[in-house]
mmCIF file of C-alpha atoms in Angstrom:
data_model
loop_
_atom_site.group_PDB
_atom_site.id
_atom_site.type_symbol
_atom_site.label_atom_id
_atom_site.label_comp_id
_atom_site.label_asym_id
_atom_site.label_seq_id
_atom_site.Cartn_x
_atom_site.Cartn_y
_atom_site.Cartn_z
ATOM 1 C CA UNK A 22 -3.843 -13.253 6.592
ATOM 2 C CA UNK A 23 -6.633 -10.811 5.794
ATOM 3 C CA UNK A 24 -8.480 -11.724 2.614
ATOM 4 C CA UNK A 25 -9.660 -9.310 -0.067
ATOM 5 C CA UNK A 26 -11.967 -10.394 -2.872
ATOM 6 C CA UNK A 27 -10.932 -9.449 -6.406
ATOM 7 C CA UNK A 28 -13.904 -9.822 -8.725
ATOM 8 C CA UNK A 29 -12.827 -10.296 -12.341
ATOM 9 C CA UNK A 30 -15.012 -10.055 -15.440
ATOM 10 C CA UNK A 31 -13.095 -12.043 -18.042
ATOM 11 C CA UNK A 32 -9.669 -11.497 -19.590
ATOM 12 C CA UNK A 33 -8.980 -8.517 -21.849
ATOM 13 C CA UNK A 34 -10.067 -4.890 -21.638
ATOM 14 C CA UNK A 35 -12.504 -4.955 -24.571
ATOM 15 C CA UNK A 36 -14.692 -7.786 -23.304
ATOM 16 C CA UNK A 37 -13.439 -8.710 -19.831
ATOM 17 C CA UNK A 38 -11.205 -7.513 -17.006
ATOM 18 C CA UNK A 39 -8.431 -5.054 -17.872
ATOM 19 C CA UNK A 40 -5.268 -7.096 -17.383
ATOM 20 C CA UNK A 41 -2.921 -4.293 -16.281
ATOM 21 C CA UNK A 42 -5.451 -3.080 -13.708
ATOM 22 C CA UNK A 43 -6.065 -6.610 -12.438
ATOM 23 C CA UNK A 44 -2.344 -7.320 -12.078
ATOM 24 C CA UNK A 45 -1.849 -3.948 -10.373
ATOM 25 C CA UNK A 46 -4.496 -4.904 -7.806
ATOM 26 C CA UNK A 47 -2.986 -8.341 -7.193
ATOM 27 C CA UNK A 48 0.518 -6.900 -6.886
ATOM 28 C CA UNK A 49 -0.505 -4.110 -4.518
ATOM 29 C CA UNK A 50 -2.484 -6.495 -2.311
ATOM 30 C CA UNK A 51 0.471 -8.865 -2.099
ATOM 31 C CA UNK A 52 2.817 -6.015 -1.165
ATOM 32 C CA UNK A 53 0.366 -4.929 1.539
ATOM 33 C CA UNK A 54 0.317 -8.415 3.046
ATOM 34 C CA UNK A 55 -3.275 -9.043 1.982
ATOM 35 C CA UNK A 56 -4.452 -12.304 0.432
ATOM 36 C CA UNK A 57 -6.322 -11.899 -2.852
ATOM 37 C CA UNK A 58 -9.353 -14.125 -3.318
ATOM 38 C CA UNK A 59 -10.038 -14.018 -7.048
ATOM 39 C CA UNK A 60 -13.586 -14.727 -8.130
ATOM 40 C CA UNK A 61 -15.848 -14.271 -11.165
ATOM 41 C CA UNK A 62 -19.397 -15.149 -12.166
ATOM 42 C CA UNK A 63 -19.809 -18.478 -13.920
ATOM 43 C CA UNK A 64 -21.658 -17.059 -16.933
ATOM 44 C CA UNK A 65 -21.194 -16.591 -20.669
ATOM 45 C CA UNK A 66 -19.520 -13.372 -21.791
ATOM 46 C CA UNK A 67 -21.829 -10.754 -23.251
ATOM 47 C CA UNK A 68 -19.485 -10.468 -26.259
ATOM 48 C CA UNK A 69 -16.117 -11.739 -27.479
ATOM 49 C CA UNK A 70 -13.720 -9.259 -29.076
ATOM 50 C CA UNK A 71 -10.574 -9.915 -31.092
ATOM 51 C CA UNK A 72 -8.073 -7.725 -29.242
ATOM 52 C CA UNK A 73 -5.810 -7.506 -32.268
ATOM 53 C CA UNK A 74 -8.424 -6.151 -34.697
ATOM 54 C CA UNK A 75 -10.683 -4.703 -31.978
ATOM 55 C CA UNK A 76 -13.644 -6.230 -33.786
ATOM 56 C CA UNK A 77 -16.083 -8.946 -32.707
ATOM 57 C CA UNK A 78 -14.418 -12.353 -32.833
ATOM 58 C CA UNK A 79 -15.438 -14.325 -35.909
ATOM 59 C CA UNK A 80 -14.649 -17.807 -34.595
ATOM 60 C CA UNK A 81 -14.285 -19.785 -31.409
ATOM 61 C CA UNK A 82 -17.813 -19.390 -30.068
ATOM 62 C CA UNK A 83 -18.885 -17.924 -26.726
ATOM 63 C CA UNK A 84 -16.523 -17.739 -23.770
ATOM 64 C CA UNK A 85 -17.141 -18.194 -20.060
ATOM 65 C CA UNK A 86 -16.344 -15.305 -17.712
ATOM 66 C CA UNK A 87 -15.064 -17.550 -14.918
ATOM 67 C CA UNK A 88 -12.882 -19.601 -17.267
ATOM 68 C CA UNK A 89 -11.409 -16.506 -18.910
ATOM 69 C CA UNK A 90 -10.807 -14.806 -15.556
ATOM 70 C CA UNK A 91 -8.878 -17.869 -14.428
ATOM 71 C CA UNK A 92 -6.160 -16.875 -16.921
ATOM 72 C CA UNK A 93 -5.381 -13.771 -14.856
ATOM 73 C CA UNK A 94 -5.708 -15.617 -11.533
ATOM 74 C CA UNK A 95 -3.377 -18.413 -12.675
ATOM 75 C CA UNK A 96 -6.215 -20.853 -12.082
ATOM 76 C CA UNK A 97 -6.651 -19.922 -8.409
ATOM 77 C CA UNK A 98 -10.194 -18.589 -8.663
ATOM 78 C CA UNK A 99 -13.620 -19.195 -7.199
ATOM 79 C CA UNK A 100 -17.129 -19.083 -8.591
ATOM 80 C CA UNK A 101 -18.584 -15.784 -7.404
ATOM 81 C CA UNK A 102 -21.769 -17.593 -6.321
ATOM 82 C CA UNK A 103 -19.744 -19.415 -3.644
ATOM 83 C CA UNK A 104 -18.113 -16.324 -2.127
ATOM 84 C CA UNK A 105 -19.646 -14.888 1.053
ATOM 85 C CA UNK A 106 -19.067 -11.491 2.708
ATOM 86 C CA UNK A 107 -17.983 -13.128 5.965
ATOM 87 C CA UNK A 108 -15.045 -14.707 4.100
ATOM 88 C CA UNK A 109 -13.626 -11.317 3.094
ATOM 89 C CA UNK A 110 -12.375 -8.106 4.680
ATOM 90 C CA UNK A 111 -12.883 -6.041 1.514
ATOM 91 C CA UNK A 112 -13.831 -6.384 -2.150
ATOM 92 C CA UNK A 113 -12.182 -4.886 -5.263
ATOM 93 C CA UNK A 114 -13.436 -4.668 -8.850
ATOM 94 C CA UNK A 115 -10.818 -4.040 -11.574
ATOM 95 C CA UNK A 116 -12.093 -2.308 -14.689
ATOM 96 C CA UNK A 117 -12.258 -3.285 -18.329
ATOM 97 C CA UNK A 118 -15.400 -3.403 -20.437
ATOM 98 C CA UNK A 119 -16.267 -6.738 -18.835
ATOM 99 C CA UNK A 120 -17.284 -4.782 -15.736
ATOM 100 C CA UNK A 121 -19.781 -2.872 -17.887
ATOM 101 C CA UNK A 122 -20.829 -5.851 -20.048
ATOM 102 C CA UNK A 123 -20.616 -8.968 -17.903
ATOM 103 C CA UNK A 124 -20.970 -7.762 -14.303
ATOM 104 C CA UNK A 125 -23.699 -5.356 -15.392
ATOM 105 C CA UNK A 126 -25.058 -3.999 -18.681
ATOM 106 C CA UNK A 127 -23.985 -0.372 -18.268
ATOM 107 C CA UNK A 128 -22.273 -0.504 -21.683
ATOM 108 C CA UNK A 129 -25.672 -1.001 -23.330
ATOM 109 C CA UNK A 130 -28.146 0.645 -20.968
ATOM 110 C CA UNK A 131 -26.210 3.380 -19.200
ATOM 111 C CA UNK A 132 -27.845 4.613 -16.002
ATOM 112 C CA UNK A 133 -30.764 2.207 -16.561
ATOM 113 C CA UNK A 134 -28.403 -0.753 -16.202
ATOM 114 C CA UNK A 135 -28.963 -3.894 -14.197
ATOM 115 C CA UNK A 136 -26.263 -5.619 -12.152
ATOM 116 C CA UNK A 137 -25.738 -9.378 -12.277
ATOM 117 C CA UNK A 138 -27.551 -10.852 -9.223
ATOM 118 C CA UNK A 139 -24.477 -12.639 -7.839
ATOM 119 C CA UNK A 140 -22.473 -9.398 -8.005
ATOM 120 C CA UNK A 141 -25.242 -7.397 -6.367
ATOM 121 C CA UNK A 142 -25.629 -10.011 -3.629
ATOM 122 C CA UNK A 143 -21.949 -9.972 -2.692
ATOM 123 C CA UNK A 144 -21.592 -6.190 -2.844
ATOM 124 C CA UNK A 145 -24.786 -5.782 -0.842
ATOM 125 C CA UNK A 146 -23.523 -8.146 1.806
ATOM 126 C CA UNK A 147 -20.238 -6.258 2.056
ATOM 127 C CA UNK A 148 -22.088 -2.963 2.436
ATOM 128 C CA UNK A 149 -24.401 -4.420 5.084
ATOM 129 C CA UNK A 150 -21.345 -5.620 7.015
ATOM 130 C CA UNK A 151 -19.641 -2.223 6.743
ATOM 131 C CA UNK A 152 -16.760 -3.695 4.751
ATOM 132 C CA UNK A 153 -14.923 -1.623 2.115
ATOM 133 C CA UNK A 154 -15.689 -1.961 -1.581
ATOM 134 C CA UNK A 155 -13.334 -0.568 -4.241
ATOM 135 C CA UNK A 156 -13.924 -0.058 -7.961
ATOM 136 C CA UNK A 157 -11.462 0.807 -10.712
ATOM 137 C CA UNK A 158 -11.781 2.427 -14.163
ATOM 138 C CA UNK A 159 -15.361 1.852 -15.465
ATOM 139 C CA UNK A 160 -16.311 -0.496 -12.593
ATOM 140 C CA UNK A 161 -17.597 2.439 -10.456
ATOM 141 C CA UNK A 162 -20.540 2.612 -12.873
ATOM 142 C CA UNK A 163 -21.598 -0.872 -11.782
ATOM 143 C CA UNK A 164 -21.040 0.019 -8.132
ATOM 144 C CA UNK A 165 -23.003 3.252 -8.515
ATOM 145 C CA UNK A 166 -26.074 1.297 -9.539
ATOM 146 C CA UNK A 167 -25.961 -0.825 -6.389
ATOM 147 C CA UNK A 168 -25.254 2.133 -4.109
ATOM 148 C CA UNK A 169 -27.962 4.264 -5.689
ATOM 149 C CA UNK A 170 -30.604 1.575 -5.254
ATOM 150 C CA UNK A 171 -29.736 1.500 -1.571
ATOM 151 C CA UNK A 172 -29.880 5.276 -1.221
ATOM 152 C CA UNK A 173 -26.151 5.507 -0.465
ATOM 153 C CA UNK A 174 -24.861 8.761 -1.939
ATOM 154 C CA UNK A 175 -21.215 7.781 -1.950
ATOM 155 C CA UNK A 176 -18.384 9.704 -3.601
ATOM 156 C CA UNK A 177 -16.956 7.922 -6.662
ATOM 157 C CA UNK A 178 -14.707 8.735 -9.605
ATOM 158 C CA UNK A 179 -14.523 7.587 -13.206
ATOM 159 C CA UNK A 180 -11.924 10.264 -14.005
ATOM 160 C CA UNK A 181 -13.216 13.351 -15.796
ATOM 161 C CA UNK A 182 -15.457 12.117 -18.631
ATOM 162 C CA UNK A 183 -18.592 14.294 -18.377
ATOM 163 C CA UNK A 184 -21.022 11.822 -19.959
ATOM 164 C CA UNK A 185 -20.024 8.899 -17.770
ATOM 165 C CA UNK A 186 -19.916 11.143 -14.721
ATOM 166 C CA UNK A 187 -23.447 12.346 -15.457
ATOM 167 C CA UNK A 188 -24.617 8.758 -15.906
ATOM 168 C CA UNK A 189 -23.354 7.595 -12.531
ATOM 169 C CA UNK A 190 -24.742 10.702 -10.833
ATOM 170 C CA UNK A 191 -28.160 9.861 -12.305
ATOM 171 C CA UNK A 192 -27.858 6.563 -10.451
ATOM 172 C CA UNK A 193 -27.579 8.438 -7.155
ATOM 173 C CA UNK A 194 -23.892 8.886 -6.314
ATOM 174 C CA UNK A 195 -21.619 11.935 -6.318
ATOM 175 C CA UNK A 196 -18.899 12.010 -8.944
ATOM 176 C CA UNK A 197 -15.480 13.424 -8.016
ATOM 177 C CA UNK A 198 -12.880 14.233 -10.659
ATOM 178 C CA UNK A 199 -9.599 12.459 -10.054
ATOM 179 C CA UNK A 200 -6.318 11.875 -11.870
ATOM 180 C CA UNK A 201 -5.132 8.420 -12.902
ATOM 181 C CA UNK A 202 -2.372 8.461 -10.291
ATOM 182 C CA UNK A 203 -4.686 9.192 -7.364
ATOM 183 C CA UNK A 204 -7.833 7.739 -5.843
ATOM 184 C CA UNK A 205 -11.045 8.881 -4.180
ATOM 185 C CA UNK A 206 -11.730 7.549 -0.690
ATOM 186 C CA UNK A 207 -15.185 7.911 0.824
ATOM 187 C CA UNK A 208 -14.435 7.186 4.473
ATOM 188 C CA UNK A 209 -18.055 7.521 5.576
ATOM 189 C CA UNK A 210 -19.380 4.846 3.216
ATOM 190 C CA UNK A 211 -16.096 2.893 2.955
ATOM 191 C CA UNK A 212 -16.019 3.168 -0.837
ATOM 192 C CA UNK A 213 -12.807 3.635 -2.852
ATOM 193 C CA UNK A 214 -12.243 4.290 -6.558
ATOM 194 C CA UNK A 215 -9.542 5.289 -9.041
ATOM 195 C CA UNK A 216 -9.774 6.127 -12.784
ATOM 196 C CA UNK A 217 -6.933 3.903 -14.059
ATOM 197 C CA UNK A 218 -7.319 3.525 -17.847
ATOM 198 C CA UNK A 219 -10.231 5.934 -17.971
ATOM 199 C CA UNK A 220 -7.368 8.468 -17.952
ATOM 200 C CA UNK A 221 -4.023 6.703 -17.604
ATOM 201 C CA UNK A 222 -1.408 7.122 -20.331
ATOM 202 C CA UNK A 223 0.218 3.790 -19.500
ATOM 203 C CA UNK A 224 0.760 1.035 -16.925
ATOM 204 C CA UNK A 225 2.924 3.178 -14.631
ATOM 205 C CA UNK A 226 0.064 5.574 -13.933
ATOM 206 C CA UNK A 227 -2.339 2.659 -13.465
ATOM 207 C CA UNK A 228 -0.038 1.007 -10.933
ATOM 208 C CA UNK A 229 0.417 4.285 -9.055
ATOM 209 C CA UNK A 230 -3.303 4.993 -8.757
ATOM 210 C CA UNK A 231 -4.193 1.406 -7.877
ATOM 211 C CA UNK A 232 -1.324 1.334 -5.393
ATOM 212 C CA UNK A 233 -2.721 4.367 -3.594
ATOM 213 C CA UNK A 234 -6.177 2.818 -3.567
ATOM 214 C CA UNK A 235 -4.901 -0.432 -2.029
ATOM 215 C CA UNK A 236 -2.838 1.496 0.538
ATOM 216 C CA UNK A 237 -5.991 3.345 1.598
ATOM 217 C CA UNK A 238 -7.927 0.079 1.618
ATOM 218 C CA UNK A 239 -5.328 -1.580 3.851
ATOM 219 C CA UNK A 240 -5.522 1.310 6.323
ATOM 220 C CA UNK A 241 -9.312 1.133 6.294
ATOM 221 C CA UNK A 242 -9.467 -2.543 7.226
ATOM 222 C CA UNK A 243 -6.637 -2.206 9.749
#
């Protein structure tokens, strides 16, 4: 079975991976007959947020991105540092603020952000091998940084937010407006993206957009 990496960034949209988006990816991959290989960096979260109050958590101490991501993966997850491009046919990044806080620091530094080295290594290896990379919701901002540093002017979407669109264009990619139920496919550079909760009104729209992205991904890898 063809294997697709799913890089998570924690558990919960305010400080980790967006759960609906992550589940949509896993469901769509399974329906397409593709094996998901969940992975996450073994690092401390940049922040911990109480998802009930939407304020910084007052107790419990720091959390680990890999350990929190394991909640979504039902424990079947790998340390990102151990994942190699030759083990995968494609790579997908669900959104959630963890993508902008833990996988990179776009949430704090915008277009001057830095990407976590393990993330940049794996994405770079996929690009070098000509294998597709997909990003969802805010995750295209992280991907834009890697692409821009390599001089790859790929087409990406984060929906229609002008400030975020301008930020990723400053990093060297071309932003394309897109609805939550659709996706943007850059066939030349083998890059896919969909806005998901950057625009979606609910899970149904997220699942539709992610479903289209995974369908395009499956066609791309044959």
